[in-house]
Amino acid sequence: MTATAAPTVLTARALLLDMDGTLVNSDAVVERIWRRWAERQGLDADEVMKVVHGRQGHASMAILLPDRPMEQNLADNARMLAEETADMDGVVAIPGAPAFLAALRGLPHALVTSADVPLSTARMAAAGLGLPDVRVTAESVGASKPDPEGFLKGAAELGVAPADCIVFEDSGAGIAAGKAAGMRVVGVGARAAVHGPDVVVEDLTRVRVEAQADGMLRIYVR
């Protein structure tokens, strides 16, 4: 399907939701933390920012510093996660996220994020959003997006076939992960538009979800 912003109706049995850039706008803190890291490493910060969205930190570091031992990347990532968890300045909900999550209460959905448990819990709280009951975080997977492991685990926990899931994502890595999992992808925001999701929306005010009597979900995108 060609990516479109036109009115569209999709059907699914479950929704798998990224966090940063999809439910929560954390761009301000991500920029602060990663630009400081880039400066310490002597890297071009603008180039670094093209890589880091959607991935776990150590996976981004492995791309940016391919010759550096993974042990250093993991140690650096742990420090940065602590920094991010302590910095909620500017973290807000994506427009429409509160109503979107409220509409999903009692329906099959999961959070699938590259953040760990402390960071995802803190950011969702800072944005005033409740956490879905099913969550796949950095601790749950052995491979970062764009690997499909996280989305496949989310589908398995919900007991839904991958083909019956729709992913909501904003980043190139996340969109690639959803596609690799065999799922359709709704891209959220301008960053998503260039990475080939099935449908693109400006924000979550453009999405409405209705449960059907047969257990299917109808997702109205405009």
Short mmCIF file of C-alpha atoms in Angstrom, two decimals:
data_model
loop_
_atom_site.label_atom_id
_atom_site.label_comp_id
_atom_site.label_asym_id
_atom_site.label_seq_id
_atom_site.Cartn_x
_atom_site.Cartn_y
_atom_site.Cartn_z
CA MET A 1 0.00 0.00 0.00
CA THR A 2 1.28 3.47 -0.83
CA ALA A 3 1.55 5.73 2.20
CA THR A 4 -1.37 8.10 2.30
CA ALA A 5 -2.90 10.70 4.56
CA ALA A 6 -6.32 10.33 2.90
CA PRO A 7 -9.32 9.02 4.89
CA THR A 8 -8.72 5.30 5.42
CA VAL A 9 -10.39 2.52 7.38
CA LEU A 10 -8.17 -0.32 8.63
CA THR A 11 -9.16 -3.45 10.53
CA ALA A 12 -7.08 -5.36 13.06
CA ARG A 13 -7.32 -7.56 16.13
CA ALA A 14 -4.66 -5.68 18.12
CA LEU A 15 -2.63 -2.47 18.11
CA LEU A 16 1.06 -2.25 19.00
CA LEU A 17 2.17 1.21 20.07
CA ASP A 18 5.62 2.75 20.11
CA MET A 19 6.13 5.39 22.82
CA ASP A 20 8.61 8.16 21.95
CA GLY A 21 7.34 10.23 19.04
CA THR A 22 4.13 8.20 18.86
CA LEU A 23 2.43 8.64 22.24
CA VAL A 24 4.96 10.93 23.95
CA ASN A 25 6.87 13.89 22.53
CA SER A 26 10.29 13.52 24.16
CA ASP A 27 12.28 15.12 21.35
CA ALA A 28 13.59 17.95 23.57
CA VAL A 29 15.28 15.64 26.08
CA VAL A 30 16.47 13.20 23.39
CA GLU A 31 18.14 16.10 21.60
CA ARG A 32 19.78 17.34 24.81
CA ILE A 33 21.15 13.96 25.86
CA TRP A 34 22.37 12.82 22.45
CA ARG A 35 23.89 16.13 21.44
CA ARG A 36 25.93 16.10 24.65
CA TRP A 37 27.00 12.54 23.89
CA ALA A 38 27.96 13.50 20.31
CA GLU A 39 30.10 16.35 21.60
CA ARG A 40 31.91 14.01 24.00
CA GLN A 41 32.61 11.60 21.15
CA GLY A 42 33.69 14.31 18.67
CA LEU A 43 30.81 13.44 16.33
CA ASP A 44 28.55 15.72 14.27
CA ALA A 45 25.42 16.06 16.39
CA ASP A 46 23.12 16.55 13.41
CA GLU A 47 24.33 13.29 11.90
CA VAL A 48 23.91 11.52 15.24
CA MET A 49 20.29 12.68 15.48
CA LYS A 50 19.55 11.04 12.12
CA VAL A 51 20.39 7.64 13.65
CA VAL A 52 19.15 7.57 17.23
CA HIS A 53 15.34 7.77 16.98
CA GLY A 54 13.60 4.45 17.60
CA ARG A 55 16.65 2.40 18.50
CA GLN A 56 18.02 1.36 21.87
CA GLY A 57 20.96 3.60 22.74
CA HIS A 58 23.63 0.91 22.51
CA ALA A 59 22.37 -0.06 19.04
CA SER A 60 22.70 3.55 17.87
CA MET A 61 26.21 3.72 19.34
CA ALA A 62 27.19 0.55 17.49
CA ILE A 63 26.24 2.24 14.21
CA LEU A 64 27.92 5.55 15.06
CA LEU A 65 31.08 4.05 16.60
CA PRO A 66 31.45 0.71 14.82
CA ASP A 67 34.94 0.01 16.17
CA ARG A 68 34.08 0.59 19.81
CA PRO A 69 33.64 -2.49 22.05
CA MET A 70 30.01 -3.30 22.83
CA GLU A 71 30.82 -3.32 26.56
CA GLN A 72 31.55 0.41 26.32
CA ASN A 73 28.33 1.02 24.40
CA LEU A 74 26.31 -0.85 27.02
CA ALA A 75 27.94 1.07 29.88
CA ASP A 76 27.41 4.39 28.07
CA ASN A 77 23.80 3.43 27.34
CA ALA A 78 23.13 2.67 31.02
CA ARG A 79 24.44 6.10 32.02
CA MET A 80 22.37 7.83 29.35
CA LEU A 81 19.20 5.97 30.33
CA ALA A 82 19.68 7.24 33.88
CA GLU A 83 20.16 10.78 32.55
CA GLU A 84 17.03 10.53 30.41
CA THR A 85 14.96 9.12 33.28
CA ALA A 86 15.98 12.07 35.44
CA ASP A 87 15.15 14.65 32.75
CA MET A 88 11.44 15.10 32.02
CA ASP A 89 11.69 18.76 31.00
CA GLY A 90 9.58 19.24 27.88
CA VAL A 91 8.10 15.73 27.85
CA VAL A 92 4.44 16.00 26.80
CA ALA A 93 1.76 13.86 25.21
CA ILE A 94 1.44 13.74 21.44
CA PRO A 95 -1.82 15.53 20.51
CA GLY A 96 -4.70 13.08 20.72
CA ALA A 97 -2.77 10.47 22.74
CA PRO A 98 -4.89 10.70 25.93
CA ALA A 99 -8.17 10.13 24.08
CA PHE A 100 -6.59 7.47 21.85
CA LEU A 101 -5.36 5.43 24.83
CA ALA A 102 -8.67 5.93 26.65
CA ALA A 103 -10.49 4.45 23.63
CA LEU A 104 -8.23 1.38 23.77
CA ARG A 105 -9.07 0.52 27.39
CA GLY A 106 -10.21 -3.09 27.49
CA LEU A 107 -9.15 -3.69 23.87
CA PRO A 108 -6.08 -5.70 22.76
CA HIS A 109 -3.08 -3.38 22.63
CA ALA A 110 0.50 -3.22 23.87
CA LEU A 111 3.31 -0.74 24.32
CA VAL A 112 6.43 -1.76 22.38
CA THR A 113 9.26 0.63 23.18
CA SER A 114 13.05 0.78 23.00
CA ALA A 115 13.02 2.50 26.40
CA ASP A 116 13.56 0.45 29.55
CA VAL A 117 11.00 0.09 32.35
CA PRO A 118 12.13 3.10 34.44
CA LEU A 119 12.31 5.44 31.42
CA SER A 120 9.03 4.33 29.84
CA THR A 121 7.24 4.56 33.21
CA ALA A 122 8.63 8.05 33.87
CA ARG A 123 7.90 9.43 30.40
CA MET A 124 4.35 8.11 30.24
CA ALA A 125 3.68 9.59 33.69
CA ALA A 126 5.26 12.94 32.74
CA ALA A 127 2.98 13.05 29.69
CA GLY A 128 -0.06 12.20 31.82
CA LEU A 129 -0.65 8.89 30.05
CA GLY A 130 -1.56 5.54 31.57
CA LEU A 131 0.59 2.52 30.81
CA PRO A 132 -1.00 -0.30 28.80
CA ASP A 133 -1.26 -3.59 30.69
CA VAL A 134 0.98 -5.33 28.14
CA ARG A 135 4.41 -3.76 27.71
CA VAL A 136 7.48 -4.86 25.76
CA THR A 137 10.48 -2.80 26.86
CA ALA A 138 14.24 -2.87 26.30
CA GLU A 139 14.62 -5.53 29.03
CA SER A 140 12.21 -7.83 27.17
CA VAL A 141 14.17 -8.25 23.95
CA GLY A 142 17.59 -9.36 22.77
CA ALA A 143 17.61 -7.14 19.68
CA SER A 144 16.69 -3.48 19.16
CA LYS A 145 14.40 -2.12 16.49
CA PRO A 146 14.66 -2.37 13.44
CA ASP A 147 14.68 -6.03 14.47
CA PRO A 148 11.03 -7.19 14.65
CA GLU A 149 11.47 -9.09 17.95
CA GLY A 150 9.67 -6.53 20.10
CA PHE A 151 6.58 -6.35 17.91
CA LEU A 152 6.45 -10.13 17.52
CA LYS A 153 6.64 -10.48 21.32
CA GLY A 154 3.85 -7.96 21.73
CA ALA A 155 1.63 -9.88 19.32
CA ALA A 156 2.44 -13.18 21.05
CA GLU A 157 1.61 -11.77 24.50
CA LEU A 158 -1.74 -10.59 23.16
CA GLY A 159 -2.34 -13.93 21.45
CA VAL A 160 -2.83 -12.28 18.05
CA ALA A 161 -1.23 -13.26 14.74
CA PRO A 162 1.26 -10.66 13.43
CA ALA A 163 -0.77 -10.12 10.27
CA ASP A 164 -3.74 -9.11 12.45
CA CYS A 165 -1.77 -6.37 14.24
CA ILE A 166 -1.31 -2.73 13.32
CA VAL A 167 1.78 -0.87 14.53
CA PHE A 168 1.82 2.85 15.38
CA GLU A 169 5.35 4.27 14.92
CA ASP A 170 7.23 7.47 14.19
CA SER A 171 10.81 6.38 13.41
CA GLY A 172 12.51 4.70 10.50
CA ALA A 173 13.83 1.92 12.75
CA GLY A 174 10.39 1.32 14.24
CA ILE A 175 8.59 1.33 10.91
CA ALA A 176 11.15 -1.14 9.51
CA ALA A 177 10.62 -3.36 12.57
CA GLY A 178 6.86 -3.37 12.11
CA LYS A 179 7.18 -4.22 8.43
CA ALA A 180 9.70 -6.98 9.18
CA ALA A 181 7.19 -8.43 11.66
CA GLY A 182 4.64 -8.71 8.84
CA MET A 183 2.43 -5.97 10.27
CA ARG A 184 0.81 -2.89 8.78
CA VAL A 185 2.18 0.40 10.06
CA VAL A 186 0.50 3.73 10.76
CA GLY A 187 3.19 6.41 10.75
CA VAL A 188 2.73 9.24 13.24
CA GLY A 189 4.19 12.67 12.50
CA ALA A 190 6.49 14.19 9.92
CA ARG A 191 9.45 11.97 10.81
CA ALA A 192 7.44 8.87 9.86
CA ALA A 193 6.39 10.07 6.43
CA VAL A 194 9.75 9.46 4.74
CA HIS A 195 10.06 5.84 5.93
CA GLY A 196 7.26 4.17 4.00
CA PRO A 197 4.47 3.41 6.50
CA ASP A 198 1.18 2.21 5.05
CA VAL A 199 -0.65 5.30 6.28
CA VAL A 200 0.63 8.60 7.71
CA VAL A 201 -1.15 10.83 10.22
CA GLU A 202 -0.09 14.20 11.56
CA ASP A 203 -0.88 13.12 15.13
CA LEU A 204 -3.32 10.92 17.06
CA THR A 205 -6.19 13.41 16.80
CA ARG A 206 -6.49 11.94 13.30
CA VAL A 207 -7.19 8.39 14.53
CA ARG A 208 -10.38 6.87 15.92
CA VAL A 209 -10.77 3.25 17.07
CA GLU A 210 -14.02 1.32 17.36
CA ALA A 211 -14.48 -2.24 18.64
CA GLN A 212 -16.72 -4.49 16.57
CA ALA A 213 -19.01 -7.25 17.84
CA ASP A 214 -16.80 -9.92 16.22
CA GLY A 215 -13.73 -8.79 18.16
CA MET A 216 -12.19 -6.86 15.29
CA LEU A 217 -11.06 -3.28 15.67
CA ARG A 218 -11.86 -0.65 13.08
CA ILE A 219 -9.30 2.13 12.86
CA TYR A 220 -10.48 5.29 11.14
CA VAL A 221 -7.61 7.44 9.84
CA ARG A 222 -8.17 10.88 8.41
#
